Amino acid sequence: MKRKILFAFIGALLLHILYYAILLLIGLVQTFFYKPQFAPDTVGLQSEMVFGFC
């Protein structure tokens, strides 16, 4: 009886871990391949920050 409960608990825990790992993986893949819909193809991003007055 205790063995079945232990296996059920471990199985449920593994299913939850697998579910959240898949969600995280899908989110990471979507983040890496995200391209804004209305953004131009060539965007010049500023690569330095300036402090002070010009």
PDB file of C-alpha atoms in Angstrom, residues 8-40:
ATOM      1  CA  ALA A   8       1.993   7.716  -7.333  1.00  0.00           C
ATOM      2  CA  PHE A   9       3.636  10.668  -5.576  1.00  0.00           C
ATOM      3  CA  ILE A  10       6.911  10.277  -7.513  1.00  0.00           C
ATOM      4  CA  GLY A  11       5.018   9.873 -10.790  1.00  0.00           C
ATOM      5  CA  ALA A  12       2.935  12.996 -10.173  1.00  0.00           C
ATOM      6  CA  LEU A  13       6.053  14.932  -9.214  1.00  0.00           C
ATOM      7  CA  LEU A  14       7.853  13.833 -12.380  1.00  0.00           C
ATOM      8  CA  LEU A  15       4.860  14.783 -14.527  1.00  0.00           C
ATOM      9  CA  HIS A  16       4.756  18.250 -12.964  1.00  0.00           C
ATOM     10  CA  ILE A  17       8.496  18.745 -13.447  1.00  0.00           C
ATOM     11  CA  LEU A  18       8.230  17.599 -17.062  1.00  0.00           C
ATOM     12  CA  TYR A  19       5.242  19.886 -17.706  1.00  0.00           C
ATOM     13  CA  TYR A  20       6.962  22.997 -16.347  1.00  0.00           C
ATOM     14  CA  ALA A  21      10.246  22.139 -18.088  1.00  0.00           C
ATOM     15  CA  ILE A  22       8.411  21.899 -21.431  1.00  0.00           C
ATOM     16  CA  LEU A  23       6.669  25.234 -20.777  1.00  0.00           C
ATOM     17  CA  LEU A  24      10.016  26.837 -19.959  1.00  0.00           C
ATOM     18  CA  LEU A  25      11.623  25.374 -23.068  1.00  0.00           C
ATOM     19  CA  ILE A  26       8.786  26.603 -25.298  1.00  0.00           C
ATOM     20  CA  GLY A  27       9.060  30.066 -23.748  1.00  0.00           C
ATOM     21  CA  LEU A  28      12.820  30.172 -24.307  1.00  0.00           C
ATOM     22  CA  VAL A  29      12.493  29.091 -27.945  1.00  0.00           C
ATOM     23  CA  GLN A  30       9.786  31.705 -28.588  1.00  0.00           C
ATOM     24  CA  THR A  31      11.940  34.363 -26.931  1.00  0.00           C
ATOM     25  CA  PHE A  32      15.017  33.565 -29.033  1.00  0.00           C
ATOM     26  CA  PHE A  33      13.090  33.556 -32.312  1.00  0.00           C
ATOM     27  CA  TYR A  34      10.802  36.507 -31.535  1.00  0.00           C
ATOM     28  CA  LYS A  35      10.612  39.178 -34.216  1.00  0.00           C
ATOM     29  CA  PRO A  36       8.360  42.192 -33.679  1.00  0.00           C
ATOM     30  CA  GLN A  37       5.589  42.400 -36.251  1.00  0.00           C
ATOM     31  CA  PHE A  38       5.939  46.109 -37.073  1.00  0.00           C
ATOM     32  CA  ALA A  39       9.702  46.504 -36.692  1.00  0.00           C
ATOM     33  CA  PRO A  40      11.784  47.464 -39.734  1.00  0.00           C
TER      34      PRO A  40
END
